[in-house]
Amino acid sequence: MRTYEIRGVINVNMYNSLLSPEFTLEADTETEEQEVERERLWERFDVKKYTAFICERAVIELKELLKQLPSNMRVRYVEGSAEIYSPPYYNYGGDELIFKIRALSHRSRKGMQRYLDRFFSDEWNAEFGPDYRIYEYLCENMGLEDFLTEEDRHVQSPDMEG
């Protein structure tokens, strides 16, 4: 068994994409008060919390995809190894899932990467592929409120009021 660090397989790009928080979590507002409240919520949006959630959902999708590989390879996801790499500037690329697998294979790391890219190319290009399933889960089960930073709980005592 060899351990491989793999990139991609599941599209987790959150910039100008299906998984962009502005696209996924935006709700229609009917009144000016609702719009003001939405803007206040967006000011407290926690990108790290959102990214961690996307990563968790991507791992769920990844585990399902890995089941499609030939059983004689005995491919297993290395628990806790997934992370999302976000480039400093999006004009050079998008967010990318990085994770480790263990497999019965003599391929090099690059060889395994090419093998998986080819094997899952149909999933990557599918209209309703893994990134769509992540998006769909977000739309059905989550909202902007789920990804807010904790509010400061500084309450002034009555004798400090001036």
GROMACS .gro file of N, CA and C in nm:
model
  486
    1MET      N    1   0.085  -0.118   0.000
    1MET     CA    2   0.000   0.000   0.000
    1MET      C    3   0.089   0.124   0.000
    2ARG      N    4   0.051   0.219  -0.085
    2ARG     CA    5   0.122   0.346  -0.092
    2ARG      C    6   0.027   0.459  -0.058
    3THR      N    7   0.082   0.566  -0.006
    3THR     CA    8   0.004   0.685   0.023
    3THR      C    9   0.031   0.789  -0.085
    4TYR      N   10  -0.075   0.848  -0.136
    4TYR     CA   11  -0.065   0.947  -0.242
    4TYR      C   12  -0.134   1.076  -0.199
    5GLU      N   13  -0.072   1.189  -0.228
    5GLU     CA   14  -0.139   1.317  -0.212
    5GLU      C   15  -0.197   1.355  -0.347
    6ILE      N   16  -0.328   1.378  -0.350
    6ILE     CA   17  -0.401   1.402  -0.474
    6ILE      C   18  -0.466   1.539  -0.469
    7ARG      N   19  -0.476   1.601  -0.584
    7ARG     CA   20  -0.542   1.730  -0.597
    7ARG      C   21  -0.663   1.716  -0.689
    8GLY      N   22  -0.767   1.790  -0.657
    8GLY     CA   23  -0.882   1.794  -0.747
    8GLY      C   24  -0.980   1.683  -0.723
    9VAL      N   25  -1.018   1.615  -0.829
    9VAL     CA   26  -1.120   1.510  -0.836
    9VAL      C   27  -1.259   1.569  -0.814
   10ILE      N   28  -1.275   1.651  -0.711
   10ILE     CA   29  -1.402   1.719  -0.686
   10ILE      C   30  -1.377   1.869  -0.696
   11ASN      N   31  -1.461   1.935  -0.774
   11ASN     CA   32  -1.448   2.080  -0.792
   11ASN      C   33  -1.500   2.151  -0.668
   12VAL      N   34  -1.413   2.222  -0.598
   12VAL     CA   35  -1.451   2.298  -0.479
   12VAL      C   36  -1.425   2.448  -0.498
   13ASN      N   37  -1.410   2.490  -0.622
   13ASN     CA   38  -1.382   2.630  -0.649
   13ASN      C   39  -1.498   2.717  -0.599
   14MET      N   40  -1.466   2.814  -0.516
   14MET     CA   41  -1.568   2.900  -0.456
   14MET      C   42  -1.564   3.042  -0.511
   15TYR      N   43  -1.495   3.062  -0.621
   15TYR     CA   44  -1.486   3.195  -0.681
   15TYR      C   45  -1.560   3.196  -0.814
   16ASN      N   46  -1.663   3.279  -0.823
   16ASN     CA   47  -1.745   3.289  -0.945
   16ASN      C   48  -1.789   3.151  -0.994
   17SER      N   49  -1.841   3.071  -0.904
   17SER     CA   50  -1.882   2.936  -0.940
   17SER      C   51  -2.010   2.900  -0.866
   18LEU      N   52  -2.055   2.780  -0.888
   18LEU     CA   53  -2.172   2.726  -0.820
   18LEU      C   54  -2.158   2.731  -0.669
   19LEU      N   55  -2.036   2.716  -0.618
   19LEU     CA   56  -2.012   2.714  -0.474
   19LEU      C   57  -1.974   2.850  -0.416
   20SER      N   58  -1.979   2.953  -0.497
   20SER     CA   59  -1.952   3.087  -0.446
   20SER      C   60  -2.056   3.121  -0.339
   21PRO      N   61  -2.013   3.161  -0.219
   21PRO     CA   62  -2.110   3.187  -0.112
   21PRO      C   63  -2.213   3.292  -0.150
   22GLU      N   64  -2.175   3.393  -0.226
   22GLU     CA   65  -2.269   3.495  -0.268
   22GLU      C   66  -2.380   3.438  -0.355
   23PHE      N   67  -2.348   3.335  -0.431
   23PHE     CA   68  -2.446   3.270  -0.517
   23PHE      C   69  -2.530   3.169  -0.439
   24THR      N   70  -2.464   3.088  -0.359
   24THR     CA   71  -2.530   2.978  -0.289
   24THR      C   72  -2.616   3.026  -0.173
   25LEU      N   73  -2.571   3.126  -0.100
   25LEU     CA   74  -2.638   3.166   0.024
   25LEU      C   75  -2.723   3.291   0.011
   26GLU      N   76  -2.726   3.352  -0.105
   26GLU     CA   77  -2.802   3.476  -0.122
   26GLU      C   78  -2.952   3.444  -0.123
   27ALA      N   79  -3.026   3.524  -0.053
   27ALA     CA   80  -3.172   3.509  -0.049
   27ALA      C   81  -3.236   3.638  -0.098
   28ASP      N   82  -3.353   3.624  -0.155
   28ASP     CA   83  -3.426   3.741  -0.200
   28ASP      C   84  -3.476   3.820  -0.079
   29THR      N   85  -3.465   3.949  -0.087
   29THR     CA   86  -3.517   4.035   0.019
   29THR      C   87  -3.630   4.119  -0.041
   30GLU      N   88  -3.737   4.131   0.035
   30GLU     CA   89  -3.852   4.203  -0.016
   30GLU      C   90  -3.859   4.346   0.033
   31THR      N   91  -3.805   4.371   0.150
   31THR     CA   92  -3.813   4.505   0.207
   31THR      C   93  -3.674   4.561   0.229
   32GLU      N   94  -3.670   4.693   0.247
   32GLU     CA   95  -3.543   4.759   0.273
   32GLU      C   96  -3.484   4.711   0.406
   33GLU      N   97  -3.570   4.686   0.505
   33GLU     CA   98  -3.523   4.638   0.635
   33GLU      C   99  -3.457   4.500   0.622
   34GLN      N  100  -3.518   4.415   0.541
   34GLN     CA  101  -3.459   4.283   0.518
   34GLN      C  102  -3.324   4.296   0.448
   35GLU      N  103  -3.314   4.387   0.355
   35GLU     CA  104  -3.188   4.409   0.284
   35GLU      C  105  -3.079   4.458   0.379
   36VAL      N  106  -3.114   4.551   0.467
   36VAL     CA  107  -3.019   4.601   0.565
   36VAL      C  108  -2.974   4.488   0.657
   37GLU      N  109  -3.066   4.404   0.701
   37GLU     CA  110  -3.031   4.291   0.788
   37GLU      C  111  -2.940   4.193   0.715
   38ARG      N  112  -2.967   4.164   0.588
   38ARG     CA  113  -2.880   4.074   0.510
   38ARG      C  114  -2.739   4.131   0.500
   39GLU      N  115  -2.729   4.260   0.477
   39GLU     CA  116  -2.598   4.323   0.468
   39GLU      C  117  -2.523   4.311   0.601
   40ARG      N  118  -2.594   4.326   0.711
   40ARG     CA  119  -2.532   4.311   0.844
   40ARG      C  120  -2.483   4.166   0.863
   41LEU      N  121  -2.561   4.070   0.816
   41LEU     CA  122  -2.520   3.931   0.827
   41LEU      C  123  -2.396   3.904   0.742
   42TRP      N  124  -2.394   3.958   0.619
   42TRP     CA  125  -2.278   3.937   0.531
   42TRP      C  126  -2.150   3.995   0.592
   43GLU      N  127  -2.162   4.100   0.670
   43GLU     CA  128  -2.045   4.158   0.736
   43GLU      C  129  -1.985   4.060   0.837
   44ARG      N  130  -2.065   3.968   0.887
   44ARG     CA  131  -2.019   3.869   0.984
   44ARG      C  132  -1.993   3.732   0.921
   45PHE      N  133  -1.997   3.725   0.787
   45PHE     CA  134  -1.974   3.597   0.719
   45PHE      C  135  -1.832   3.547   0.747
   46ASP      N  136  -1.822   3.420   0.786
   46ASP     CA  137  -1.693   3.360   0.822
   46ASP      C  138  -1.648   3.269   0.707
   47VAL      N  139  -1.555   3.319   0.628
   47VAL     CA  140  -1.505   3.244   0.511
   47VAL      C  141  -1.444   3.111   0.555
   48LYS      N  142  -1.371   3.110   0.665
   48LYS     CA  143  -1.307   2.985   0.711
   48LYS      C  144  -1.411   2.880   0.747
   49LYS      N  145  -1.519   2.921   0.810
   49LYS     CA  146  -1.625   2.828   0.846
   49LYS      C  147  -1.691   2.770   0.720
   50TYR      N  148  -1.714   2.857   0.622
   50TYR     CA  149  -1.774   2.814   0.496
   50TYR      C  150  -1.681   2.718   0.422
   51THR      N  151  -1.554   2.753   0.414
   51THR     CA  152  -1.456   2.668   0.346
   51THR      C  153  -1.445   2.531   0.414
   52ALA      N  154  -1.446   2.530   0.547
   52ALA     CA  155  -1.439   2.403   0.621
   52ALA      C  156  -1.562   2.317   0.589
   53PHE      N  157  -1.677   2.379   0.578
   53PHE     CA  158  -1.799   2.305   0.546
   53PHE      C  159  -1.791   2.247   0.405
   54ILE      N  160  -1.747   2.328   0.309
   54ILE     CA  161  -1.732   2.279   0.171
   54ILE      C  162  -1.637   2.160   0.169
   55CYS      N  163  -1.530   2.167   0.245
   55CYS     CA  164  -1.433   2.058   0.252
   55CYS      C  165  -1.499   1.931   0.308
   56GLU      N  166  -1.576   1.945   0.415
   56GLU     CA  167  -1.646   1.829   0.474
   56GLU      C  168  -1.739   1.764   0.374
   57ARG      N  169  -1.816   1.844   0.302
   57ARG     CA  170  -1.909   1.790   0.203
   57ARG      C  171  -1.833   1.727   0.086
   58ALA      N  172  -1.720   1.787   0.049
   58ALA     CA  173  -1.640   1.731  -0.060
   58ALA      C  174  -1.586   1.594  -0.022
   59VAL      N  175  -1.548   1.575   0.102
   59VAL     CA  176  -1.498   1.444   0.148
   59VAL      C  177  -1.609   1.340   0.139
   60ILE      N  178  -1.731   1.377   0.173
   60ILE     CA  179  -1.844   1.284   0.161
   60ILE      C  180  -1.859   1.241   0.016
   61GLU      N  181  -1.854   1.337  -0.076
   61GLU     CA  182  -1.866   1.306  -0.219
   61GLU      C  183  -1.746   1.224  -0.267
   62LEU      N  184  -1.628   1.259  -0.218
   62LEU     CA  185  -1.506   1.188  -0.257
   62LEU      C  186  -1.513   1.041  -0.219
   63LYS      N  187  -1.556   1.012  -0.098
   63LYS     CA  188  -1.566   0.872  -0.053
   63LYS      C  189  -1.660   0.792  -0.142
   64GLU      N  190  -1.767   0.856  -0.187
   64GLU     CA  191  -1.858   0.787  -0.279
   64GLU      C  192  -1.790   0.760  -0.414
   65LEU      N  193  -1.716   0.857  -0.464
   65LEU     CA  194  -1.647   0.838  -0.591
   65LEU      C  195  -1.541   0.729  -0.583
   66LEU      N  196  -1.468   0.726  -0.473
   66LEU     CA  197  -1.360   0.628  -0.460
   66LEU      C  198  -1.412   0.484  -0.465
   67LYS      N  199  -1.538   0.465  -0.428
   67LYS     CA  200  -1.599   0.331  -0.434
   67LYS      C  201  -1.609   0.280  -0.578
   68GLN      N  202  -1.603   0.371  -0.676
   68GLN     CA  203  -1.612   0.333  -0.817
   68GLN      C  204  -1.482   0.275  -0.872
   69LEU      N  205  -1.372   0.298  -0.803
   69LEU     CA  206  -1.242   0.250  -0.851
   69LEU      C  207  -1.236   0.098  -0.841
   70PRO      N  208  -1.151   0.035  -0.923
   70PRO     CA  209  -1.140  -0.112  -0.918
   70PRO      C  210  -1.108  -0.160  -0.776
   71SER      N  211  -1.180  -0.261  -0.732
   71SER     CA  212  -1.165  -0.310  -0.594
   71SER      C  213  -1.025  -0.365  -0.566
   72ASN      N  214  -0.956  -0.415  -0.670
   72ASN     CA  215  -0.822  -0.471  -0.647
   72ASN      C  216  -0.719  -0.364  -0.611
   73MET      N  217  -0.753  -0.235  -0.631
   73MET     CA  218  -0.663  -0.127  -0.591
   73MET      C  219  -0.675  -0.096  -0.442
   74ARG      N  220  -0.784  -0.137  -0.381
   74ARG     CA  221  -0.810  -0.115  -0.238
   74ARG      C  222  -0.784   0.030  -0.197
   75VAL      N  223  -0.840   0.123  -0.270
   75VAL     CA  224  -0.820   0.265  -0.245
   75VAL      C  225  -0.903   0.307  -0.124
   76ARG      N  226  -0.838   0.377  -0.034
   76ARG     CA  227  -0.903   0.429   0.086
   76ARG      C  228  -0.861   0.574   0.108
   77TYR      N  229  -0.957   0.656   0.144
   77TYR     CA  230  -0.929   0.794   0.181
   77TYR      C  231  -0.859   0.795   0.316
   78VAL      N  232  -0.756   0.875   0.332
   78VAL     CA  233  -0.686   0.891   0.460
   78VAL      C  234  -0.764   0.994   0.541
   79GLU      N  235  -0.830   0.947   0.646
   79GLU     CA  236  -0.915   1.034   0.728
   79GLU      C  237  -0.838   1.157   0.778
   80GLY      N  238  -0.906   1.271   0.771
   80GLY     CA  239  -0.849   1.395   0.820
   80GLY      C  240  -0.745   1.460   0.731
   81SER      N  241  -0.725   1.406   0.612
   81SER     CA  242  -0.618   1.458   0.526
   81SER      C  243  -0.664   1.567   0.430
   82ALA      N  244  -0.793   1.588   0.418
   82ALA     CA  245  -0.843   1.683   0.318
   82ALA      C  246  -0.832   1.827   0.365
   83GLU      N  247  -0.800   1.912   0.270
   83GLU     CA  248  -0.800   2.056   0.293
   83GLU      C  249  -0.827   2.123   0.160
   84ILE      N  250  -0.868   2.247   0.169
   84ILE     CA  251  -0.891   2.325   0.047
   84ILE      C  252  -0.781   2.430   0.038
   85TYR      N  253  -0.712   2.425  -0.074
   85TYR     CA  254  -0.609   2.526  -0.102
   85TYR      C  255  -0.676   2.639  -0.181
   86SER      N  256  -0.661   2.761  -0.133
   86SER     CA  257  -0.712   2.879  -0.203
   86SER      C  258  -0.593   2.961  -0.250
   87PRO      N  259  -0.585   2.989  -0.378
   87PRO     CA  260  -0.470   3.065  -0.428
   87PRO      C  261  -0.475   3.209  -0.380
   88PRO      N  262  -0.360   3.273  -0.371
   88PRO     CA  263  -0.359   3.413  -0.327
   88PRO      C  264  -0.431   3.505  -0.425
   89TYR      N  265  -0.429   3.470  -0.553
   89TYR     CA  266  -0.497   3.547  -0.657
   89TYR      C  267  -0.570   3.449  -0.747
   90TYR      N  268  -0.699   3.472  -0.767
   90TYR     CA  269  -0.780   3.378  -0.845
   90TYR      C  270  -0.753   3.383  -0.994
   91ASN      N  271  -0.678   3.480  -1.043
   91ASN     CA  272  -0.648   3.480  -1.186
   91ASN      C  273  -0.546   3.370  -1.222
   92TYR      N  274  -0.487   3.306  -1.122
   92TYR     CA  275  -0.393   3.195  -1.148
   92TYR      C  276  -0.457   3.058  -1.129
   93GLY      N  277  -0.578   3.052  -1.083
   93GLY     CA  278  -0.646   2.925  -1.061
   93GLY      C  279  -0.751   2.941  -0.953
   94GLY      N  280  -0.822   2.833  -0.927
   94GLY     CA  281  -0.929   2.836  -0.828
   94GLY      C  282  -0.897   2.754  -0.706
   95ASP      N  283  -0.993   2.749  -0.613
   95ASP     CA  284  -0.978   2.666  -0.494
   95ASP      C  285  -0.966   2.520  -0.537
   96GLU      N  286  -0.887   2.445  -0.461
   96GLU     CA  287  -0.861   2.307  -0.499
   96GLU      C  288  -0.861   2.217  -0.376
   97LEU      N  289  -0.926   2.103  -0.389
   97LEU     CA  290  -0.927   2.003  -0.283
   97LEU      C  291  -0.796   1.924  -0.288
   98ILE      N  292  -0.730   1.913  -0.174
   98ILE     CA  293  -0.609   1.833  -0.162
   98ILE      C  294  -0.636   1.728  -0.054
   99PHE      N  295  -0.605   1.602  -0.083
   99PHE     CA  296  -0.632   1.495   0.012
   99PHE      C  297  -0.535   1.380  -0.012
  100LYS      N  298  -0.535   1.286   0.080
  100LYS     CA  299  -0.450   1.168   0.066
  100LYS      C  300  -0.534   1.043   0.056
  101ILE      N  301  -0.482   0.949  -0.023
  101ILE     CA  302  -0.542   0.817  -0.031
  101ILE      C  303  -0.433   0.714  -0.010
  102ARG      N  304  -0.475   0.596   0.030
  102ARG     CA  305  -0.386   0.480   0.033
  102ARG      C  306  -0.439   0.383  -0.071
  103ALA      N  307  -0.347   0.328  -0.150
  103ALA     CA  308  -0.389   0.238  -0.257
  103ALA      C  309  -0.284   0.131  -0.281
  104LEU      N  310  -0.330   0.018  -0.327
  104LEU     CA  311  -0.243  -0.090  -0.368
  104LEU      C  312  -0.206  -0.061  -0.514
  105SER      N  313  -0.092   0.004  -0.533
  105SER     CA  314  -0.051   0.046  -0.667
  105SER      C  315   0.098   0.075  -0.666
  106HIS      N  316   0.158   0.061  -0.785
  106HIS     CA  317   0.300   0.095  -0.802
  106HIS      C  318   0.316   0.225  -0.880
  107ARG      N  319   0.205   0.295  -0.903
  107ARG     CA  320   0.212   0.422  -0.977
  107ARG      C  321   0.287   0.526  -0.895
  108SER      N  322   0.349   0.619  -0.968
  108SER     CA  323   0.409   0.735  -0.901
  108SER      C  324   0.296   0.828  -0.858
  109ARG      N  325   0.328   0.930  -0.782
  109ARG     CA  326   0.225   1.025  -0.740
  109ARG      C  327   0.161   1.090  -0.863
  110LYS      N  328   0.244   1.133  -0.957
  110LYS     CA  329   0.191   1.194  -1.080
  110LYS      C  330   0.110   1.094  -1.162
  111GLY      N  331   0.156   0.970  -1.165
  111GLY     CA  332   0.083   0.867  -1.237
  111GLY      C  333  -0.054   0.841  -1.176
  112MET      N  334  -0.060   0.838  -1.044
  112MET     CA  335  -0.189   0.818  -0.976
  112MET      C  336  -0.279   0.937  -0.999
  113GLN      N  337  -0.223   1.058  -0.996
  113GLN     CA  338  -0.303   1.178  -1.022
  113GLN      C  339  -0.364   1.172  -1.162
  114ARG      N  340  -0.283   1.137  -1.262
  114ARG     CA  341  -0.333   1.126  -1.400
  114ARG      C  342  -0.441   1.018  -1.410
  115TYR      N  343  -0.417   0.904  -1.345
  115TYR     CA  344  -0.514   0.795  -1.348
  115TYR      C  345  -0.649   0.840  -1.292
  116LEU      N  346  -0.647   0.905  -1.176
  116LEU     CA  347  -0.772   0.950  -1.114
  116LEU      C  348  -0.839   1.059  -1.196
  117ASP      N  349  -0.760   1.151  -1.251
  117ASP     CA  350  -0.817   1.257  -1.335
  117ASP      C  351  -0.891   1.197  -1.454
  118ARG      N  352  -0.831   1.099  -1.518
  118ARG     CA  353  -0.895   1.033  -1.633
  118ARG      C  354  -1.016   0.952  -1.589
  119PHE      N  355  -1.000   0.877  -1.481
  119PHE     CA  356  -1.107   0.790  -1.433
  119PHE      C  357  -1.232   0.871  -1.397
  120PHE      N  358  -1.212   0.987  -1.335
  120PHE     CA  359  -1.325   1.066  -1.289
  120PHE      C  360  -1.358   1.185  -1.381
  121SER      N  361  -1.304   1.187  -1.502
  121SER     CA  362  -1.328   1.301  -1.590
  121SER      C  363  -1.477   1.318  -1.620
  122ASP      N  364  -1.552   1.210  -1.633
  122ASP     CA  365  -1.696   1.222  -1.657
  122ASP      C  366  -1.766   1.286  -1.538
  123GLU      N  367  -1.724   1.250  -1.416
  123GLU     CA  368  -1.782   1.310  -1.296
  123GLU      C  369  -1.749   1.459  -1.292
  124TRP      N  370  -1.627   1.493  -1.330
  124TRP     CA  371  -1.583   1.632  -1.327
  124TRP      C  372  -1.667   1.716  -1.423
  125ASN      N  373  -1.699   1.660  -1.537
  125ASN     CA  374  -1.771   1.734  -1.640
  125ASN      C  375  -1.922   1.718  -1.632
  126ALA      N  376  -1.971   1.636  -1.541
  126ALA     CA  377  -2.115   1.611  -1.530
  126ALA      C  378  -2.189   1.737  -1.487
  127GLU      N  379  -2.304   1.756  -1.548
  127GLU     CA  380  -2.385   1.874  -1.513
  127GLU      C  381  -2.429   1.867  -1.367
  128PHE      N  382  -2.457   1.749  -1.319
  128PHE     CA  383  -2.500   1.731  -1.180
  128PHE      C  384  -2.400   1.646  -1.104
  129GLY      N  385  -2.273   1.683  -1.115
  129GLY     CA  386  -2.165   1.610  -1.050
  129GLY      C  387  -2.153   1.644  -0.902
  130PRO      N  388  -2.042   1.605  -0.840
  130PRO     CA  389  -2.022   1.626  -0.697
  130PRO      C  390  -2.035   1.771  -0.652
  131ASP      N  391  -1.985   1.866  -0.732
  131ASP     CA  392  -1.997   2.006  -0.689
  131ASP      C  393  -2.143   2.049  -0.687
  132TYR      N  394  -2.223   1.996  -0.781
  132TYR     CA  395  -2.365   2.028  -0.780
  132TYR      C  396  -2.432   1.969  -0.656
  133ARG      N  397  -2.392   1.848  -0.618
  133ARG     CA  398  -2.453   1.786  -0.499
  133ARG      C  399  -2.418   1.864  -0.373
  134ILE      N  400  -2.297   1.921  -0.367
  134ILE     CA  401  -2.260   2.007  -0.254
  134ILE      C  402  -2.347   2.132  -0.255
  135TYR      N  403  -2.359   2.193  -0.371
  135TYR     CA  404  -2.444   2.313  -0.387
  135TYR      C  405  -2.588   2.282  -0.346
  136GLU      N  406  -2.640   2.173  -0.395
  136GLU     CA  407  -2.779   2.134  -0.365
  136GLU      C  408  -2.799   2.115  -0.215
  137TYR      N  409  -2.703   2.050  -0.149
  137TYR     CA  410  -2.712   2.029  -0.005
  137TYR      C  411  -2.713   2.164   0.068
  138LEU      N  412  -2.626   2.255   0.027
  138LEU     CA  413  -2.622   2.388   0.086
  138LEU      C  414  -2.756   2.459   0.071
  139CYS      N  415  -2.811   2.458  -0.048
  139CYS     CA  416  -2.936   2.528  -0.075
  139CYS      C  417  -3.052   2.471   0.006
  140GLU      N  418  -3.053   2.341   0.024
  140GLU     CA  419  -3.164   2.276   0.094
  140GLU      C  420  -3.149   2.277   0.245
  141ASN      N  421  -3.026   2.284   0.297
  141ASN     CA  422  -3.006   2.263   0.440
  141ASN      C  423  -2.935   2.376   0.514
  142MET      N  424  -2.878   2.470   0.444
  142MET     CA  425  -2.797   2.572   0.509
  142MET      C  426  -2.840   2.711   0.466
  143GLY      N  427  -2.801   2.807   0.545
  143GLY     CA  428  -2.826   2.946   0.511
  143GLY      C  429  -2.710   3.031   0.557
  144LEU      N  430  -2.714   3.156   0.523
  144LEU     CA  431  -2.608   3.249   0.560
  144LEU      C  432  -2.584   3.247   0.711
  145GLU      N  433  -2.689   3.234   0.789
  145GLU     CA  434  -2.680   3.234   0.934
  145GLU      C  435  -2.590   3.122   0.988
  146ASP      N  436  -2.575   3.015   0.912
  146ASP     CA  437  -2.492   2.902   0.956
  146ASP      C  438  -2.343   2.929   0.944
  147PHE      N  439  -2.306   3.038   0.879
  147PHE     CA  440  -2.164   3.066   0.853
  147PHE      C  441  -2.121   3.203   0.905
  148LEU      N  442  -2.176   3.241   1.018
  148LEU     CA  443  -2.143   3.371   1.076
  148LEU      C  444  -2.038   3.357   1.184
  149THR      N  445  -1.958   3.462   1.202
  149THR     CA  446  -1.864   3.465   1.314
  149THR      C  447  -1.947   3.485   1.441
  150GLU      N  448  -1.892   3.443   1.551
  150GLU     CA  449  -1.961   3.462   1.678
  150GLU      C  450  -1.961   3.611   1.711
  151GLU      N  451  -2.074   3.659   1.758
  151GLU     CA  452  -2.084   3.801   1.794
  151GLU      C  453  -2.004   3.828   1.921
  152ASP      N  454  -1.949   3.947   1.928
  152ASP     CA  455  -1.883   3.989   2.052
  152ASP      C  456  -1.989   3.998   2.160
  153ARG      N  457  -1.961   3.942   2.271
  153ARG     CA  458  -2.059   3.940   2.379
  153ARG      C  459  -2.024   4.041   2.488
  154HIS      N  460  -1.973   4.157   2.446
  154HIS     CA  461  -1.938   4.263   2.540
  154HIS      C  462  -2.064   4.340   2.576
  155VAL      N  463  -2.112   4.316   2.693
  155VAL     CA  464  -2.231   4.387   2.739
  155VAL      C  465  -2.186   4.485   2.846
  156GLN      N  466  -2.219   4.609   2.828
  156GLN     CA  467  -2.181   4.710   2.926
  156GLN      C  468  -2.265   4.692   3.053
  157SER      N  469  -2.198   4.697   3.166
  157SER     CA  470  -2.273   4.693   3.292
  157SER      C  471  -2.337   4.829   3.314
  158PRO      N  472  -2.452   4.834   3.386
  158PRO     CA  473  -2.523   4.961   3.404
  158PRO      C  474  -2.438   5.072   3.464
  159ASP      N  475  -2.345   5.037   3.557
  159ASP     CA  476  -2.265   5.143   3.618
  159ASP      C  477  -2.155   5.195   3.527
  160MET      N  478  -2.132   5.129   3.409
  160MET     CA  479  -2.030   5.178   3.314
  160MET      C  480  -2.091   5.268   3.209
  161GLU      N  481  -2.223   5.275   3.205
  161GLU     CA  482  -2.288   5.359   3.104
  161GLU      C  483  -2.260   5.504   3.136
  162GLY      N  484  -2.241   5.582   3.037
  162GLY     CA  485  -2.205   5.719   3.064
  162GLY      C  486  -2.294   5.810   3.000
   0.00000   0.00000   0.00000
